[in-house]
PDB file of C-alpha atoms in Angstrom:
ATOM      1  CA  ASP A 118       3.998 -26.030   5.205  1.00  0.00           C
ATOM      2  CA  ALA A 119       6.534 -23.264   5.918  1.00  0.00           C
ATOM      3  CA  GLY A 120       5.576 -21.074   9.031  1.00  0.00           C
ATOM      4  CA  VAL A 121       6.063 -16.976   8.905  1.00  0.00           C
ATOM      5  CA  THR A 122       9.546 -16.292   7.480  1.00  0.00           C
ATOM      6  CA  GLN A 123      11.397 -13.020   8.518  1.00  0.00           C
ATOM      7  CA  SER A 124      14.550 -12.079   6.615  1.00  0.00           C
ATOM      8  CA  PRO A 125      17.124 -11.461   7.549  1.00  0.00           C
ATOM      9  CA  THR A 126      18.407 -12.738  10.271  1.00  0.00           C
ATOM     10  CA  HIS A 127      20.312 -10.349  11.703  1.00  0.00           C
ATOM     11  CA  LEU A 128      21.273  -6.706  10.387  1.00  0.00           C
ATOM     12  CA  ILE A 129      24.027  -4.002  11.728  1.00  0.00           C
ATOM     13  CA  LYS A 130      22.940  -0.162  11.035  1.00  0.00           C
ATOM     14  CA  THR A 131      24.835   2.745  11.949  1.00  0.00           C
ATOM     15  CA  ARG A 132      22.775   6.317  13.003  1.00  0.00           C
ATOM     16  CA  GLY A 133      20.268   8.006  10.703  1.00  0.00           C
ATOM     17  CA  GLN A 134      20.754   5.269   8.226  1.00  0.00           C
ATOM     18  CA  GLN A 135      17.253   3.729   6.860  1.00  0.00           C
ATOM     19  CA  VAL A 136      16.664  -0.745   6.787  1.00  0.00           C
ATOM     20  CA  THR A 137      14.074  -3.059   4.934  1.00  0.00           C
ATOM     21  CA  LEU A 138      12.785  -6.398   7.517  1.00  0.00           C
ATOM     22  CA  ARG A 139      10.511  -8.293   4.907  1.00  0.00           C
ATOM     23  CA  CYS A 140       7.954 -10.962   6.427  1.00  0.00           C
ATOM     24  CA  SER A 141       6.600 -13.959   4.189  1.00  0.00           C
ATOM     25  CA  PRO A 142       2.919 -14.957   6.160  1.00  0.00           C
ATOM     26  CA  LYS A 143       2.164 -18.284   7.244  1.00  0.00           C
ATOM     27  CA  SER A 144      -0.052 -20.158   3.779  1.00  0.00           C
ATOM     28  CA  GLY A 145      -3.029 -18.654   3.430  1.00  0.00           C
ATOM     29  CA  HIS A 146      -3.013 -16.377   5.973  1.00  0.00           C
ATOM     30  CA  ASP A 147      -3.674 -12.500   4.988  1.00  0.00           C
ATOM     31  CA  THR A 148      -3.200 -10.371   7.928  1.00  0.00           C
ATOM     32  CA  VAL A 149       0.988  -9.039   9.232  1.00  0.00           C
ATOM     33  CA  SER A 150       1.446  -8.047  11.884  1.00  0.00           C
ATOM     34  CA  TRP A 151       4.866  -5.651  13.833  1.00  0.00           C
ATOM     35  CA  TYR A 152       5.956  -6.049  16.988  1.00  0.00           C
ATOM     36  CA  GLN A 153       9.854  -4.701  18.303  1.00  0.00           C
ATOM     37  CA  GLN A 154      11.070  -6.355  21.286  1.00  0.00           C
ATOM     38  CA  ALA A 155      13.785  -4.679  22.866  1.00  0.00           C
ATOM     39  CA  LEU A 156      15.701  -6.572  25.635  1.00  0.00           C
ATOM     40  CA  GLY A 157      14.456  -8.231  28.562  1.00  0.00           C
ATOM     41  CA  GLN A 158      11.289  -7.132  27.611  1.00  0.00           C
ATOM     42  CA  GLY A 159       7.859  -7.956  26.164  1.00  0.00           C
ATOM     43  CA  PRO A 160       7.135  -7.027  22.427  1.00  0.00           C
ATOM     44  CA  GLN A 161       5.278  -4.204  21.397  1.00  0.00           C
ATOM     45  CA  PHE A 162       2.710  -3.296  18.955  1.00  0.00           C
ATOM     46  CA  ILE A 163       4.326  -1.724  15.672  1.00  0.00           C
ATOM     47  CA  PHE A 164       1.259  -1.581  12.852  1.00  0.00           C
ATOM     48  CA  GLN A 165      -0.454  -4.598  11.210  1.00  0.00           C
ATOM     49  CA  TYR A 166      -1.723  -4.608   7.328  1.00  0.00           C
ATOM     50  CA  TYR A 167      -4.605  -6.835   5.860  1.00  0.00           C
ATOM     51  CA  GLU A 168      -5.413  -6.281   1.947  1.00  0.00           C
ATOM     52  CA  GLU A 169      -2.476  -4.164   1.697  1.00  0.00           C
ATOM     53  CA  GLU A 170      -3.671  -1.412   3.618  1.00  0.00           C
ATOM     54  CA  GLU A 171      -2.132   0.104   7.524  1.00  0.00           C
ATOM     55  CA  ARG A 172      -5.100  -1.294   9.503  1.00  0.00           C
ATOM     56  CA  GLN A 173      -4.344  -0.994  13.176  1.00  0.00           C
ATOM     57  CA  ARG A 174      -0.906   1.311  14.314  1.00  0.00           C
ATOM     58  CA  GLY A 175       0.588   0.965  17.800  1.00  0.00           C
ATOM     59  CA  ASN A 176       2.537   4.068  19.458  1.00  0.00           C
ATOM     60  CA  PHE A 177       5.377   4.142  17.183  1.00  0.00           C
ATOM     61  CA  PRO A 178       6.702   7.201  14.733  1.00  0.00           C
ATOM     62  CA  ASP A 179       6.299   8.070  11.552  1.00  0.00           C
ATOM     63  CA  ARG A 180       9.714   6.872  11.397  1.00  0.00           C
ATOM     64  CA  PHE A 181       8.342   3.561  11.375  1.00  0.00           C
ATOM     65  CA  SER A 182       6.770   2.807   8.369  1.00  0.00           C
ATOM     66  CA  GLY A 183       5.071  -0.648   6.196  1.00  0.00           C
ATOM     67  CA  HIS A 184       4.112  -1.776   3.307  1.00  0.00           C
ATOM     68  CA  GLN A 185       1.693  -5.618   2.571  1.00  0.00           C
ATOM     69  CA  PHE A 186       1.970  -6.787  -0.969  1.00  0.00           C
ATOM     70  CA  PRO A 187      -0.815  -8.710  -3.146  1.00  0.00           C
ATOM     71  CA  ASN A 188       1.049 -12.430  -2.127  1.00  0.00           C
ATOM     72  CA  TYR A 189       0.636 -11.525   1.566  1.00  0.00           C
ATOM     73  CA  SER A 190       3.749 -10.342   2.548  1.00  0.00           C
ATOM     74  CA  SER A 191       5.374  -7.690   4.599  1.00  0.00           C
ATOM     75  CA  GLU A 192       7.644  -5.114   4.829  1.00  0.00           C
ATOM     76  CA  LEU A 193       8.751  -3.098   7.565  1.00  0.00           C
ATOM     77  CA  ASN A 194      10.671  -0.326   6.910  1.00  0.00           C
ATOM     78  CA  VAL A 195      12.348   2.594  10.049  1.00  0.00           C
ATOM     79  CA  ASN A 196      13.744   5.732   8.680  1.00  0.00           C
ATOM     80  CA  ALA A 197      16.860   7.878  10.283  1.00  0.00           C
ATOM     81  CA  LEU A 198      17.611   5.199  12.541  1.00  0.00           C
ATOM     82  CA  LEU A 199      18.350   6.040  16.194  1.00  0.00           C
ATOM     83  CA  LEU A 200      20.238   3.904  19.032  1.00  0.00           C
ATOM     84  CA  GLY A 201      17.024   3.140  20.215  1.00  0.00           C
ATOM     85  CA  ASP A 202      15.978   0.985  17.075  1.00  0.00           C
ATOM     86  CA  SER A 203      17.725  -1.622  18.465  1.00  0.00           C
ATOM     87  CA  ALA A 204      16.068  -5.080  18.925  1.00  0.00           C
ATOM     88  CA  LEU A 205      13.960  -7.997  18.070  1.00  0.00           C
ATOM     89  CA  TYR A 206      11.289  -7.415  14.802  1.00  0.00           C
ATOM     90  CA  LEU A 207       8.677 -10.137  14.897  1.00  0.00           C
ATOM     91  CA  CYS A 208       6.748 -10.291  12.347  1.00  0.00           C
ATOM     92  CA  ALA A 209       3.207 -12.318  13.038  1.00  0.00           C
ATOM     93  CA  SER A 210       0.294 -13.422  10.719  1.00  0.00           C
ATOM     94  CA  SER A 211      -3.359 -14.707  11.218  1.00  0.00           C
ATOM     95  CA  TYR A 212      -6.431 -14.423   9.568  1.00  0.00           C
ATOM     96  CA  ALA A 213      -9.060 -11.640   9.786  1.00  0.00           C
ATOM     97  CA  ASP A 214     -11.274 -13.080  11.644  1.00  0.00           C
ATOM     98  CA  LEU A 215     -10.489 -11.529  15.000  1.00  0.00           C
ATOM     99  CA  GLY A 216     -10.539 -14.900  16.935  1.00  0.00           C
ATOM    100  CA  ASN A 217      -7.643 -16.863  15.218  1.00  0.00           C
ATOM    101  CA  GLU A 218      -4.740 -17.726  16.829  1.00  0.00           C
ATOM    102  CA  GLN A 219      -1.034 -15.448  15.650  1.00  0.00           C
ATOM    103  CA  TYR A 220       1.626 -17.871  14.382  1.00  0.00           C
ATOM    104  CA  PHE A 221       5.403 -15.305  14.884  1.00  0.00           C
ATOM    105  CA  GLY A 222       7.989 -15.958  12.608  1.00  0.00           C
ATOM    106  CA  PRO A 223      11.726 -16.382  14.350  1.00  0.00           C
ATOM    107  CA  GLY A 224      12.129 -12.461  13.893  1.00  0.00           C
ATOM    108  CA  THR A 225      14.736  -9.948  12.556  1.00  0.00           C
ATOM    109  CA  ARG A 226      17.958  -9.215  15.453  1.00  0.00           C
ATOM    110  CA  LEU A 227      18.424  -5.342  14.653  1.00  0.00           C
ATOM    111  CA  THR A 228      22.038  -3.664  16.273  1.00  0.00           C
ATOM    112  CA  VAL A 229      22.164  -0.222  15.376  1.00  0.00           C
ATOM    113  CA  THR A 230      25.551   1.844  16.557  1.00  0.00           C
TER     114      THR A 230
ATOM    115  CA  LYS B   8      -5.853   1.314  27.766  1.00  0.00           C
ATOM    116  CA  GLN B   9      -5.202  -2.504  28.465  1.00  0.00           C
ATOM    117  CA  GLU B  10      -1.805  -3.303  30.487  1.00  0.00           C
ATOM    118  CA  VAL B  11      -0.682  -7.112  31.402  1.00  0.00           C
ATOM    119  CA  THR B  12       1.593  -8.177  34.089  1.00  0.00           C
ATOM    120  CA  GLN B  13       3.251 -10.926  34.568  1.00  0.00           C
ATOM    121  CA  ILE B  14       4.793 -12.720  37.850  1.00  0.00           C
ATOM    122  CA  PRO B  15       6.998 -14.040  38.774  1.00  0.00           C
ATOM    123  CA  ALA B  16      10.051 -12.427  36.298  1.00  0.00           C
ATOM    124  CA  ALA B  17      11.387 -14.928  37.154  1.00  0.00           C
ATOM    125  CA  LEU B  18      11.901 -17.825  38.067  1.00  0.00           C
ATOM    126  CA  SER B  19      14.191 -20.859  38.508  1.00  0.00           C
ATOM    127  CA  VAL B  20      12.839 -24.673  39.993  1.00  0.00           C
ATOM    128  CA  PRO B  21      14.293 -28.026  40.317  1.00  0.00           C
ATOM    129  CA  GLU B  22      13.218 -30.877  38.037  1.00  0.00           C
ATOM    130  CA  GLY B  23       9.878 -32.500  38.304  1.00  0.00           C
ATOM    131  CA  GLU B  24       7.897 -29.640  40.120  1.00  0.00           C
ATOM    132  CA  ASN B  25       4.849 -27.994  39.262  1.00  0.00           C
ATOM    133  CA  LEU B  26       5.138 -24.669  38.470  1.00  0.00           C
ATOM    134  CA  VAL B  27       1.902 -21.535  38.177  1.00  0.00           C
ATOM    135  CA  LEU B  28       2.972 -18.675  35.812  1.00  0.00           C
ATOM    136  CA  ASN B  29       0.496 -15.997  36.382  1.00  0.00           C
ATOM    137  CA  CYS B  30      -0.729 -13.186  34.069  1.00  0.00           C
ATOM    138  CA  SER B  31      -3.055 -10.321  35.082  1.00  0.00           C
ATOM    139  CA  PHE B  32      -4.802  -7.625  32.776  1.00  0.00           C
ATOM    140  CA  THR B  33      -6.432  -4.819  33.616  1.00  0.00           C
ATOM    141  CA  ASP B  34      -9.350  -4.146  30.837  1.00  0.00           C
ATOM    142  CA  SER B  35     -11.522  -7.237  31.102  1.00  0.00           C
ATOM    143  CA  ALA B  36     -13.185  -6.945  27.894  1.00  0.00           C
ATOM    144  CA  ILE B  37     -10.462  -9.018  25.855  1.00  0.00           C
ATOM    145  CA  TYR B  38     -11.098 -11.613  22.585  1.00  0.00           C
ATOM    146  CA  ASN B  39      -8.967 -14.083  23.751  1.00  0.00           C
ATOM    147  CA  LEU B  40      -5.761 -14.465  25.734  1.00  0.00           C
ATOM    148  CA  GLN B  41      -2.836 -16.785  24.379  1.00  0.00           C
ATOM    149  CA  TRP B  42       0.074 -18.173  25.849  1.00  0.00           C
ATOM    150  CA  PHE B  43       3.406 -17.946  24.411  1.00  0.00           C
ATOM    151  CA  ARG B  44       7.307 -19.830  24.987  1.00  0.00           C
ATOM    152  CA  GLN B  45      10.046 -17.887  23.546  1.00  0.00           C
ATOM    153  CA  ASP B  46      13.943 -19.179  23.888  1.00  0.00           C
ATOM    154  CA  PRO B  47      16.312 -17.027  24.183  1.00  0.00           C
ATOM    155  CA  GLY B  48      17.084 -14.515  20.994  1.00  0.00           C
ATOM    156  CA  LYS B  49      13.840 -16.827  19.219  1.00  0.00           C
ATOM    157  CA  GLY B  50      10.778 -15.579  18.019  1.00  0.00           C
ATOM    158  CA  LEU B  51       7.374 -16.647  19.514  1.00  0.00           C
ATOM    159  CA  THR B  52       6.093 -19.841  19.815  1.00  0.00           C
ATOM    160  CA  SER B  53       2.293 -20.004  21.138  1.00  0.00           C
ATOM    161  CA  LEU B  54       1.198 -23.384  23.856  1.00  0.00           C
ATOM    162  CA  LEU B  55      -2.480 -22.261  24.122  1.00  0.00           C
ATOM    163  CA  LEU B  56      -5.097 -20.437  22.658  1.00  0.00           C
ATOM    164  CA  ILE B  57      -8.507 -19.135  24.963  1.00  0.00           C
ATOM    165  CA  GLN B  58     -11.519 -17.668  23.714  1.00  0.00           C
ATOM    166  CA  SER B  59     -13.197 -15.137  25.564  1.00  0.00           C
ATOM    167  CA  SER B  60     -15.608 -18.041  26.507  1.00  0.00           C
ATOM    168  CA  GLN B  61     -13.498 -20.060  27.855  1.00  0.00           C
ATOM    169  CA  ARG B  62     -12.626 -20.706  30.998  1.00  0.00           C
ATOM    170  CA  GLU B  63      -9.355 -23.316  30.552  1.00  0.00           C
ATOM    171  CA  GLN B  64      -7.294 -25.234  27.736  1.00  0.00           C
ATOM    172  CA  THR B  65      -5.108 -28.347  28.095  1.00  0.00           C
ATOM    173  CA  SER B  66      -1.595 -29.481  26.053  1.00  0.00           C
ATOM    174  CA  GLY B  67      -0.079 -31.553  27.250  1.00  0.00           C
ATOM    175  CA  ARG B  68       1.545 -30.845  30.119  1.00  0.00           C
ATOM    176  CA  LEU B  69       0.664 -27.446  30.251  1.00  0.00           C
ATOM    177  CA  ASN B  70      -2.707 -25.617  31.442  1.00  0.00           C
ATOM    178  CA  ALA B  71      -3.525 -22.387  30.857  1.00  0.00           C
ATOM    179  CA  SER B  72      -6.791 -21.202  33.116  1.00  0.00           C
ATOM    180  CA  LEU B  73      -8.706 -17.878  32.046  1.00  0.00           C
ATOM    181  CA  ASP B  74     -11.133 -15.845  34.839  1.00  0.00           C
ATOM    182  CA  LYS B  75     -11.756 -12.465  31.981  1.00  0.00           C
ATOM    183  CA  SER B  76     -13.733 -11.086  35.412  1.00  0.00           C
ATOM    184  CA  SER B  77     -11.293 -10.836  37.326  1.00  0.00           C
ATOM    185  CA  GLY B  78      -8.883 -10.159  34.512  1.00  0.00           C
ATOM    186  CA  ARG B  79      -6.750 -13.308  35.190  1.00  0.00           C
ATOM    187  CA  SER B  80      -4.852 -16.312  33.105  1.00  0.00           C
ATOM    188  CA  THR B  81      -2.527 -18.972  35.352  1.00  0.00           C
ATOM    189  CA  LEU B  82      -0.683 -21.021  33.179  1.00  0.00           C
ATOM    190  CA  TYR B  83       0.347 -24.238  35.070  1.00  0.00           C
ATOM    191  CA  ILE B  84       2.803 -26.876  34.304  1.00  0.00           C
ATOM    192  CA  ALA B  85       3.199 -29.826  35.353  1.00  0.00           C
ATOM    193  CA  ALA B  86       6.157 -32.220  36.064  1.00  0.00           C
ATOM    194  CA  SER B  87       8.356 -30.003  35.081  1.00  0.00           C
ATOM    195  CA  GLN B  88      11.389 -30.801  32.858  1.00  0.00           C
ATOM    196  CA  PRO B  89      15.146 -28.866  31.548  1.00  0.00           C
ATOM    197  CA  GLY B  90      14.060 -28.504  28.751  1.00  0.00           C
ATOM    198  CA  ASP B  91      10.319 -26.339  29.914  1.00  0.00           C
ATOM    199  CA  SER B  92      13.429 -23.881  30.092  1.00  0.00           C
ATOM    200  CA  ALA B  93      12.648 -20.538  28.434  1.00  0.00           C
ATOM    201  CA  THR B  94      10.798 -17.269  29.685  1.00  0.00           C
ATOM    202  CA  TYR B  95       6.904 -17.816  28.825  1.00  0.00           C
ATOM    203  CA  LEU B  96       4.532 -14.363  27.578  1.00  0.00           C
ATOM    204  CA  CYS B  97       0.886 -14.204  27.850  1.00  0.00           C
ATOM    205  CA  ALA B  98      -0.596 -11.840  25.636  1.00  0.00           C
ATOM    206  CA  VAL B  99      -4.262 -10.302  25.097  1.00  0.00           C
ATOM    207  CA  ARG B 100      -6.399  -9.316  22.139  1.00  0.00           C
ATOM    208  CA  PRO B 101      -8.973  -6.234  23.097  1.00  0.00           C
ATOM    209  CA  LYS B 102     -12.456  -6.901  21.744  1.00  0.00           C
ATOM    210  CA  TYR B 103     -13.395  -3.457  20.447  1.00  0.00           C
ATOM    211  CA  ASN B 104     -10.936  -2.764  18.404  1.00  0.00           C
ATOM    212  CA  ALA B 105     -10.674  -2.525  14.623  1.00  0.00           C
ATOM    213  CA  GLY B 106      -7.460  -4.781  14.353  1.00  0.00           C
ATOM    214  CA  ASN B 107      -6.109  -7.968  16.609  1.00  0.00           C
ATOM    215  CA  MET B 108      -3.293  -6.827  17.531  1.00  0.00           C
ATOM    216  CA  LEU B 109      -2.056  -8.267  21.226  1.00  0.00           C
ATOM    217  CA  THR B 110      -0.799  -6.391  23.805  1.00  0.00           C
ATOM    218  CA  PHE B 111       1.844  -8.008  26.117  1.00  0.00           C
ATOM    219  CA  GLY B 112       2.875  -9.355  29.428  1.00  0.00           C
ATOM    220  CA  GLY B 113       6.334  -8.360  30.626  1.00  0.00           C
ATOM    221  CA  GLY B 114       7.004 -12.687  30.755  1.00  0.00           C
ATOM    222  CA  THR B 115       8.483 -14.544  32.783  1.00  0.00           C
ATOM    223  CA  ARG B 116      11.699 -16.821  32.353  1.00  0.00           C
ATOM    224  CA  LEU B 117      11.606 -20.021  33.847  1.00  0.00           C
ATOM    225  CA  MET B 118      14.727 -22.109  34.539  1.00  0.00           C
ATOM    226  CA  VAL B 119      14.014 -25.666  35.263  1.00  0.00           C
ATOM    227  CA  LYS B 120      17.236 -27.021  36.647  1.00  0.00           C
ATOM    228  CA  PRO B 121      17.908 -30.912  37.000  1.00  0.00           C
TER     229      PRO B 121
END
């Protein structure tokens, strides 16, 4: 059983560019959440998708947007990249039931120069 | 707004010691609390999940307790090994929330010396 997978592993972009990160949830999971983790800090919640809709959003600007596909996979898009967007981006999947455990992918390391 | 704090931020111990990592949260209205392990530059591995109605969970050498009323959780690691060296994160899921977002602490960086 494949766990949560993310692509690419690493990415280097220039300020002002746009980036798309991808996530495939653990088999059977229908909910995908995205987190940003700056170096030396805990992850910060960006948003969550369920049934192809954004269900919840953290305190991130509109430059951060996402999408969930019918197969439950998801994309995170970031426009007009800033140096401060450099971080590890983590995807987590779970069942819609609130009591269920979340499983995290290996992350995508984004560096903005 | 829920805030999660982990103390200490870093810890170095000799192999074989038993140790306790602390996690505190400001709002006791939580659905559950989860402990994770993170190796440098890697994703998060779930260690233990404690539902709000539970007091503790155990897995091998790990034991996590939850005192919801005081807003505290501890992760106990018995007979520590060098392979336990990693960052340990705790996260809570708010109870009155449409989704199941997690609020994380800043983590405790653990080094176990041979």
